[in-house]
Amino acid sequence: MWCSSNNSVQLDATNQCAAICTGGERVAVASGNSVNVHLKNSLRELLQLNFESAVNAVCWAGKEERFLLVAEHSGYLHTVHVKSERVINCERVYQTFNDVSSTVTQLLYAEDASMLFILGSGSLHCFRNLDYVALDQALCEGKLEKAASLKQQICHTSLSVSPTATCLVLDFNKQLPTLYILVCLSHMYTICLLLNMLVLVILA
């Protein structure tokens, strides 16, 4: 059960809560193969989404929670347009090797930098030039060609990280935005975002 103030969201007893992401007015709760979106104050259910495999991570993107990013255990990343309640994009970020599924463990969207970070089994993916405001406008106006052109502008970078990497923390308080990856065994990786390049610095 997930609780807020005097309200609560009851989950299926057979499923555990895998991820929670809060926005300005909404909260997304992932449990089993489903994601439920609720109003934060009243916890009234606004939307329920069902997927083929268990959901590992959820993340709001764009202003006013216009988009919800959903990562399945199977490695698929879904982009949901909340207003139309439609999955507008689905792509496999992590593949299956030797019958072992590589999966997403955390999603982190940086609004100020228009970047999405995806941490998974032994790798980190960074998507840049994400314009969710323009995408929302194009979808609401039915301009599908415009929406497709915005997708083509996205740049993708990836690198290998420790398989024990567990958490992403983004720091915008410095002159240079810094992404910290917390890793087990008391190690920390620092990734600096500079000139659209990922520079890896290892702190022992």
PDB file of C-alpha atoms in Angstrom:
ATOM      1  CA  MET A   1       0.000   0.000   0.000  1.00  0.00           C
ATOM      2  CA  TRP A   2       1.196   3.501  -0.879  1.00  0.00           C
ATOM      3  CA  CYS A   3       0.052   6.294   1.438  1.00  0.00           C
ATOM      4  CA  SER A   4      -0.126  10.076   1.278  1.00  0.00           C
ATOM      5  CA  SER A   5      -1.573  12.164   4.105  1.00  0.00           C
ATOM      6  CA  ASN A   6      -4.822  10.426   5.137  1.00  0.00           C
ATOM      7  CA  ASN A   7      -5.409   8.805   1.767  1.00  0.00           C
ATOM      8  CA  SER A   8      -4.103   5.531   0.374  1.00  0.00           C
ATOM      9  CA  VAL A   9      -3.901   3.549  -2.827  1.00  0.00           C
ATOM     10  CA  GLN A  10      -4.675  -0.142  -2.385  1.00  0.00           C
ATOM     11  CA  LEU A  11      -2.516  -2.424  -4.534  1.00  0.00           C
ATOM     12  CA  ASP A  12      -3.191  -5.996  -5.549  1.00  0.00           C
ATOM     13  CA  ALA A  13      -1.862  -8.285  -2.820  1.00  0.00           C
ATOM     14  CA  THR A  14      -0.101 -10.423  -5.448  1.00  0.00           C
ATOM     15  CA  ASN A  15       1.886  -7.469  -6.785  1.00  0.00           C
ATOM     16  CA  GLN A  16       4.475  -5.321  -5.090  1.00  0.00           C
ATOM     17  CA  CYS A  17       4.903  -1.621  -5.726  1.00  0.00           C
ATOM     18  CA  ALA A  18       7.882  -1.427  -8.085  1.00  0.00           C
ATOM     19  CA  ALA A  19       8.117   2.345  -8.572  1.00  0.00           C
ATOM     20  CA  ILE A  20       6.463   5.639  -7.655  1.00  0.00           C
ATOM     21  CA  CYS A  21       6.931   8.977  -9.397  1.00  0.00           C
ATOM     22  CA  THR A  22       5.291  12.184  -8.163  1.00  0.00           C
ATOM     23  CA  GLY A  23       4.690  15.303 -10.212  1.00  0.00           C
ATOM     24  CA  GLY A  24       3.092  18.651  -9.490  1.00  0.00           C
ATOM     25  CA  GLU A  25      -0.475  17.345  -9.357  1.00  0.00           C
ATOM     26  CA  ARG A  26      -0.252  13.646 -10.228  1.00  0.00           C
ATOM     27  CA  VAL A  27       1.440  10.518  -8.948  1.00  0.00           C
ATOM     28  CA  ALA A  28       2.202   7.378 -10.968  1.00  0.00           C
ATOM     29  CA  VAL A  29       2.361   4.026  -9.176  1.00  0.00           C
ATOM     30  CA  ALA A  30       3.785   0.919 -10.877  1.00  0.00           C
ATOM     31  CA  SER A  31       2.705  -2.476  -9.588  1.00  0.00           C
ATOM     32  CA  GLY A  32       3.131  -5.723 -11.494  1.00  0.00           C
ATOM     33  CA  ASN A  33       2.267  -5.161 -15.167  1.00  0.00           C
ATOM     34  CA  SER A  34       0.198  -2.042 -14.454  1.00  0.00           C
ATOM     35  CA  VAL A  35       0.719   1.663 -13.909  1.00  0.00           C
ATOM     36  CA  ASN A  36      -1.957   3.736 -12.191  1.00  0.00           C
ATOM     37  CA  VAL A  37      -2.056   7.521 -12.319  1.00  0.00           C
ATOM     38  CA  HIS A  38      -3.779   9.343  -9.436  1.00  0.00           C
ATOM     39  CA  LEU A  39      -4.407  12.926  -8.391  1.00  0.00           C
ATOM     40  CA  LYS A  40      -1.929  13.692  -5.639  1.00  0.00           C
ATOM     41  CA  ASN A  41      -4.367  15.340  -3.221  1.00  0.00           C
ATOM     42  CA  SER A  42      -7.445  13.120  -3.486  1.00  0.00           C
ATOM     43  CA  LEU A  43      -5.725  10.050  -4.999  1.00  0.00           C
ATOM     44  CA  ARG A  44      -8.626   9.734  -7.434  1.00  0.00           C
ATOM     45  CA  GLU A  45      -7.588   7.382 -10.225  1.00  0.00           C
ATOM     46  CA  LEU A  46      -7.180   9.139 -13.558  1.00  0.00           C
ATOM     47  CA  LEU A  47      -5.623   6.481 -15.730  1.00  0.00           C
ATOM     48  CA  GLN A  48      -4.636   2.824 -15.695  1.00  0.00           C
ATOM     49  CA  LEU A  49      -2.144   1.349 -18.160  1.00  0.00           C
ATOM     50  CA  ASN A  50      -1.383  -2.341 -18.640  1.00  0.00           C
ATOM     51  CA  PHE A  51       1.767  -3.777 -20.207  1.00  0.00           C
ATOM     52  CA  GLU A  52       2.998  -7.193 -21.325  1.00  0.00           C
ATOM     53  CA  SER A  53       5.686  -7.549 -18.648  1.00  0.00           C
ATOM     54  CA  ALA A  54       6.382  -6.155 -15.187  1.00  0.00           C
ATOM     55  CA  VAL A  55       7.082  -2.431 -14.939  1.00  0.00           C
ATOM     56  CA  ASN A  56      10.429  -1.525 -13.361  1.00  0.00           C
ATOM     57  CA  ALA A  57      10.455   2.279 -13.526  1.00  0.00           C
ATOM     58  CA  VAL A  58       8.217   5.277 -14.253  1.00  0.00           C
ATOM     59  CA  CYS A  59       9.078   8.923 -14.804  1.00  0.00           C
ATOM     60  CA  TRP A  60       7.182  12.110 -15.646  1.00  0.00           C
ATOM     61  CA  ALA A  61       8.422  14.141 -18.605  1.00  0.00           C
ATOM     62  CA  GLY A  62       7.417  17.561 -19.863  1.00  0.00           C
ATOM     63  CA  LYS A  63       5.686  20.320 -17.963  1.00  0.00           C
ATOM     64  CA  GLU A  64       2.481  19.607 -16.046  1.00  0.00           C
ATOM     65  CA  GLU A  65       3.025  15.843 -16.314  1.00  0.00           C
ATOM     66  CA  ARG A  66       2.075  15.772 -19.985  1.00  0.00           C
ATOM     67  CA  PHE A  67       4.044  12.591 -20.663  1.00  0.00           C
ATOM     68  CA  LEU A  68       4.736   9.469 -18.640  1.00  0.00           C
ATOM     69  CA  LEU A  69       7.736   7.265 -19.403  1.00  0.00           C
ATOM     70  CA  VAL A  70       7.308   3.607 -18.504  1.00  0.00           C
ATOM     71  CA  ALA A  71      10.133   1.029 -18.528  1.00  0.00           C
ATOM     72  CA  GLU A  72       9.225  -2.656 -18.677  1.00  0.00           C
ATOM     73  CA  HIS A  73      11.367  -5.450 -17.255  1.00  0.00           C
ATOM     74  CA  SER A  74      11.638  -6.797 -20.806  1.00  0.00           C
ATOM     75  CA  GLY A  75      13.685  -3.725 -21.773  1.00  0.00           C
ATOM     76  CA  TYR A  76      10.970  -1.760 -23.590  1.00  0.00           C
ATOM     77  CA  LEU A  77      10.496   1.954 -22.963  1.00  0.00           C
ATOM     78  CA  HIS A  78       7.012   3.399 -23.549  1.00  0.00           C
ATOM     79  CA  THR A  79       6.185   7.085 -23.968  1.00  0.00           C
ATOM     80  CA  VAL A  80       2.605   7.785 -22.883  1.00  0.00           C
ATOM     81  CA  HIS A  81       0.769  10.984 -23.843  1.00  0.00           C
ATOM     82  CA  VAL A  82      -1.329  11.473 -20.730  1.00  0.00           C
ATOM     83  CA  LYS A  83      -4.001  13.725 -22.222  1.00  0.00           C
ATOM     84  CA  SER A  84      -4.885  11.319 -25.040  1.00  0.00           C
ATOM     85  CA  GLU A  85      -4.098   8.256 -22.872  1.00  0.00           C
ATOM     86  CA  ARG A  86      -2.110   6.764 -25.755  1.00  0.00           C
ATOM     87  CA  VAL A  87       1.299   5.127 -25.996  1.00  0.00           C
ATOM     88  CA  ILE A  88       2.875   7.220 -28.737  1.00  0.00           C
ATOM     89  CA  ASN A  89       6.240   5.483 -28.860  1.00  0.00           C
ATOM     90  CA  CYS A  90       7.625   2.096 -27.838  1.00  0.00           C
ATOM     91  CA  GLU A  91      11.201   0.984 -28.355  1.00  0.00           C
ATOM     92  CA  ARG A  92      13.472  -1.602 -26.850  1.00  0.00           C
ATOM     93  CA  VAL A  93      16.351   0.100 -25.043  1.00  0.00           C
ATOM     94  CA  TYR A  94      17.813  -3.052 -23.514  1.00  0.00           C
ATOM     95  CA  GLN A  95      18.131  -6.343 -25.381  1.00  0.00           C
ATOM     96  CA  THR A  96      18.170  -9.981 -24.334  1.00  0.00           C
ATOM     97  CA  PHE A  97      21.508 -11.764 -24.455  1.00  0.00           C
ATOM     98  CA  ASN A  98      21.864 -15.559 -23.991  1.00  0.00           C
ATOM     99  CA  ASP A  99      18.254 -15.741 -22.777  1.00  0.00           C
ATOM    100  CA  VAL A 100      19.065 -13.254 -20.018  1.00  0.00           C
ATOM    101  CA  SER A 101      16.989 -10.090 -20.163  1.00  0.00           C
ATOM    102  CA  SER A 102      18.850  -6.818 -19.582  1.00  0.00           C
ATOM    103  CA  THR A 103      16.486  -4.379 -17.976  1.00  0.00           C
ATOM    104  CA  VAL A 104      15.940  -0.773 -16.934  1.00  0.00           C
ATOM    105  CA  THR A 105      16.440   0.044 -13.262  1.00  0.00           C
ATOM    106  CA  GLN A 106      15.902   3.824 -13.241  1.00  0.00           C
ATOM    107  CA  LEU A 107      14.613   6.653 -15.429  1.00  0.00           C
ATOM    108  CA  LEU A 108      15.696  10.246 -14.826  1.00  0.00           C
ATOM    109  CA  TYR A 109      14.389  13.178 -16.885  1.00  0.00           C
ATOM    110  CA  ALA A 110      16.216  16.513 -16.656  1.00  0.00           C
ATOM    111  CA  GLU A 111      13.741  19.224 -17.710  1.00  0.00           C
ATOM    112  CA  ASP A 112      16.309  22.048 -17.708  1.00  0.00           C
ATOM    113  CA  ALA A 113      18.655  20.131 -20.014  1.00  0.00           C
ATOM    114  CA  SER A 114      15.988  18.357 -22.126  1.00  0.00           C
ATOM    115  CA  MET A 115      17.711  15.054 -21.388  1.00  0.00           C
ATOM    116  CA  LEU A 116      16.556  11.586 -20.405  1.00  0.00           C
ATOM    117  CA  PHE A 117      18.896   9.199 -18.603  1.00  0.00           C
ATOM    118  CA  ILE A 118      18.173   5.476 -18.518  1.00  0.00           C
ATOM    119  CA  LEU A 119      20.164   3.285 -16.156  1.00  0.00           C
ATOM    120  CA  GLY A 120      20.064  -0.441 -16.719  1.00  0.00           C
ATOM    121  CA  SER A 121      22.007  -3.662 -16.518  1.00  0.00           C
ATOM    122  CA  GLY A 122      25.587  -2.535 -17.059  1.00  0.00           C
ATOM    123  CA  SER A 123      24.902   0.493 -19.252  1.00  0.00           C
ATOM    124  CA  LEU A 124      23.699   4.085 -19.174  1.00  0.00           C
ATOM    125  CA  HIS A 125      21.751   5.680 -22.021  1.00  0.00           C
ATOM    126  CA  CYS A 126      21.377   9.432 -22.552  1.00  0.00           C
ATOM    127  CA  PHE A 127      18.784  10.922 -24.915  1.00  0.00           C
ATOM    128  CA  ARG A 128      19.202  14.622 -25.754  1.00  0.00           C
ATOM    129  CA  ASN A 129      17.147  17.275 -27.587  1.00  0.00           C
ATOM    130  CA  LEU A 130      13.851  16.085 -26.122  1.00  0.00           C
ATOM    131  CA  ASP A 131      11.214  18.759 -26.751  1.00  0.00           C
ATOM    132  CA  TYR A 132       8.141  17.466 -24.941  1.00  0.00           C
ATOM    133  CA  VAL A 133       6.390  20.854 -25.070  1.00  0.00           C
ATOM    134  CA  ALA A 134       6.512  20.924 -28.868  1.00  0.00           C
ATOM    135  CA  LEU A 135       5.582  17.229 -29.011  1.00  0.00           C
ATOM    136  CA  ASP A 136       2.517  17.775 -26.833  1.00  0.00           C
ATOM    137  CA  GLN A 137       1.411  20.668 -29.041  1.00  0.00           C
ATOM    138  CA  ALA A 138       1.894  18.632 -32.222  1.00  0.00           C
ATOM    139  CA  LEU A 139      -0.110  15.702 -30.845  1.00  0.00           C
ATOM    140  CA  CYS A 140      -2.954  17.924 -29.587  1.00  0.00           C
ATOM    141  CA  GLU A 141      -3.161  19.606 -33.009  1.00  0.00           C
ATOM    142  CA  GLY A 142      -2.998  16.293 -34.870  1.00  0.00           C
ATOM    143  CA  LYS A 143       0.267  17.191 -36.617  1.00  0.00           C
ATOM    144  CA  LEU A 144       1.766  13.710 -36.785  1.00  0.00           C
ATOM    145  CA  GLU A 145       4.486  14.688 -39.274  1.00  0.00           C
ATOM    146  CA  LYS A 146       5.690  17.369 -36.865  1.00  0.00           C
ATOM    147  CA  ALA A 147       5.735  14.828 -34.040  1.00  0.00           C
ATOM    148  CA  ALA A 148       7.769  12.429 -36.189  1.00  0.00           C
ATOM    149  CA  SER A 149      10.284  15.171 -37.073  1.00  0.00           C
ATOM    150  CA  LEU A 150      10.798  15.934 -33.369  1.00  0.00           C
ATOM    151  CA  LYS A 151      11.707  12.288 -32.783  1.00  0.00           C
ATOM    152  CA  GLN A 152      14.336  12.459 -35.530  1.00  0.00           C
ATOM    153  CA  GLN A 153      16.059  15.343 -33.715  1.00  0.00           C
ATOM    154  CA  ILE A 154      16.772  13.197 -30.636  1.00  0.00           C
ATOM    155  CA  CYS A 155      20.423  12.236 -30.078  1.00  0.00           C
ATOM    156  CA  HIS A 156      21.352   9.027 -28.291  1.00  0.00           C
ATOM    157  CA  THR A 157      24.566   8.249 -26.403  1.00  0.00           C
ATOM    158  CA  SER A 158      25.360   5.185 -24.329  1.00  0.00           C
ATOM    159  CA  LEU A 159      28.248   3.854 -22.292  1.00  0.00           C
ATOM    160  CA  SER A 160      29.050   0.889 -20.098  1.00  0.00           C
ATOM    161  CA  VAL A 161      28.836   1.254 -16.329  1.00  0.00           C
ATOM    162  CA  SER A 162      29.244  -1.094 -13.415  1.00  0.00           C
ATOM    163  CA  PRO A 163      26.539  -3.808 -13.292  1.00  0.00           C
ATOM    164  CA  THR A 164      26.107  -2.845  -9.627  1.00  0.00           C
ATOM    165  CA  ALA A 165      25.091   0.741 -10.463  1.00  0.00           C
ATOM    166  CA  THR A 166      21.834   1.364  -8.635  1.00  0.00           C
ATOM    167  CA  CYS A 167      20.903   5.046  -8.565  1.00  0.00           C
ATOM    168  CA  LEU A 168      21.172   8.279 -10.575  1.00  0.00           C
ATOM    169  CA  VAL A 169      21.379  11.739  -8.993  1.00  0.00           C
ATOM    170  CA  LEU A 170      21.551  14.890 -11.130  1.00  0.00           C
ATOM    171  CA  ASP A 171      23.114  18.058  -9.691  1.00  0.00           C
ATOM    172  CA  PHE A 172      22.360  21.391 -11.396  1.00  0.00           C
ATOM    173  CA  ASN A 173      23.766  23.526  -8.562  1.00  0.00           C
ATOM    174  CA  LYS A 174      27.197  23.632 -10.163  1.00  0.00           C
ATOM    175  CA  GLN A 175      28.307  25.546 -13.232  1.00  0.00           C
ATOM    176  CA  LEU A 176      28.622  22.215 -15.031  1.00  0.00           C
ATOM    177  CA  PRO A 177      25.656  19.831 -14.620  1.00  0.00           C
ATOM    178  CA  THR A 178      26.916  16.622 -13.046  1.00  0.00           C
ATOM    179  CA  LEU A 179      25.304  13.209 -13.013  1.00  0.00           C
ATOM    180  CA  TYR A 180      26.244  10.919 -10.133  1.00  0.00           C
ATOM    181  CA  ILE A 181      25.834   7.168 -10.444  1.00  0.00           C
ATOM    182  CA  LEU A 182      25.814   5.384  -7.117  1.00  0.00           C
ATOM    183  CA  VAL A 183      27.450   1.981  -7.268  1.00  0.00           C
ATOM    184  CA  CYS A 184      27.747  -0.802  -4.705  1.00  0.00           C
ATOM    185  CA  LEU A 185      31.118  -1.588  -3.088  1.00  0.00           C
ATOM    186  CA  SER A 186      31.461   2.063  -2.038  1.00  0.00           C
ATOM    187  CA  HIS A 187      32.436   3.309  -5.503  1.00  0.00           C
ATOM    188  CA  MET A 188      30.957   6.309  -7.265  1.00  0.00           C
ATOM    189  CA  TYR A 189      31.024   7.250 -10.911  1.00  0.00           C
ATOM    190  CA  THR A 190      30.684  10.888 -11.918  1.00  0.00           C
ATOM    191  CA  ILE A 191      29.519  11.687 -15.418  1.00  0.00           C
ATOM    192  CA  CYS A 192      29.960  15.288 -16.549  1.00  0.00           C
ATOM    193  CA  LEU A 193      27.837  16.616 -19.384  1.00  0.00           C
ATOM    194  CA  LEU A 194      30.036  18.834 -21.533  1.00  0.00           C
ATOM    195  CA  LEU A 195      29.584  19.809 -25.185  1.00  0.00           C
ATOM    196  CA  ASN A 196      27.130  16.969 -25.763  1.00  0.00           C
ATOM    197  CA  MET A 197      29.768  14.446 -24.712  1.00  0.00           C
ATOM    198  CA  LEU A 198      29.816  12.103 -21.751  1.00  0.00           C
ATOM    199  CA  VAL A 199      33.096  12.322 -19.821  1.00  0.00           C
ATOM    200  CA  LEU A 200      33.568   9.577 -17.260  1.00  0.00           C
ATOM    201  CA  VAL A 201      35.465  10.299 -14.047  1.00  0.00           C
ATOM    202  CA  ILE A 202      35.931   7.508 -11.510  1.00  0.00           C
ATOM    203  CA  LEU A 203      36.114   8.376  -7.831  1.00  0.00           C
ATOM    204  CA  ALA A 204      37.573   5.515  -5.812  1.00  0.00           C
TER     205      ALA A 204
END
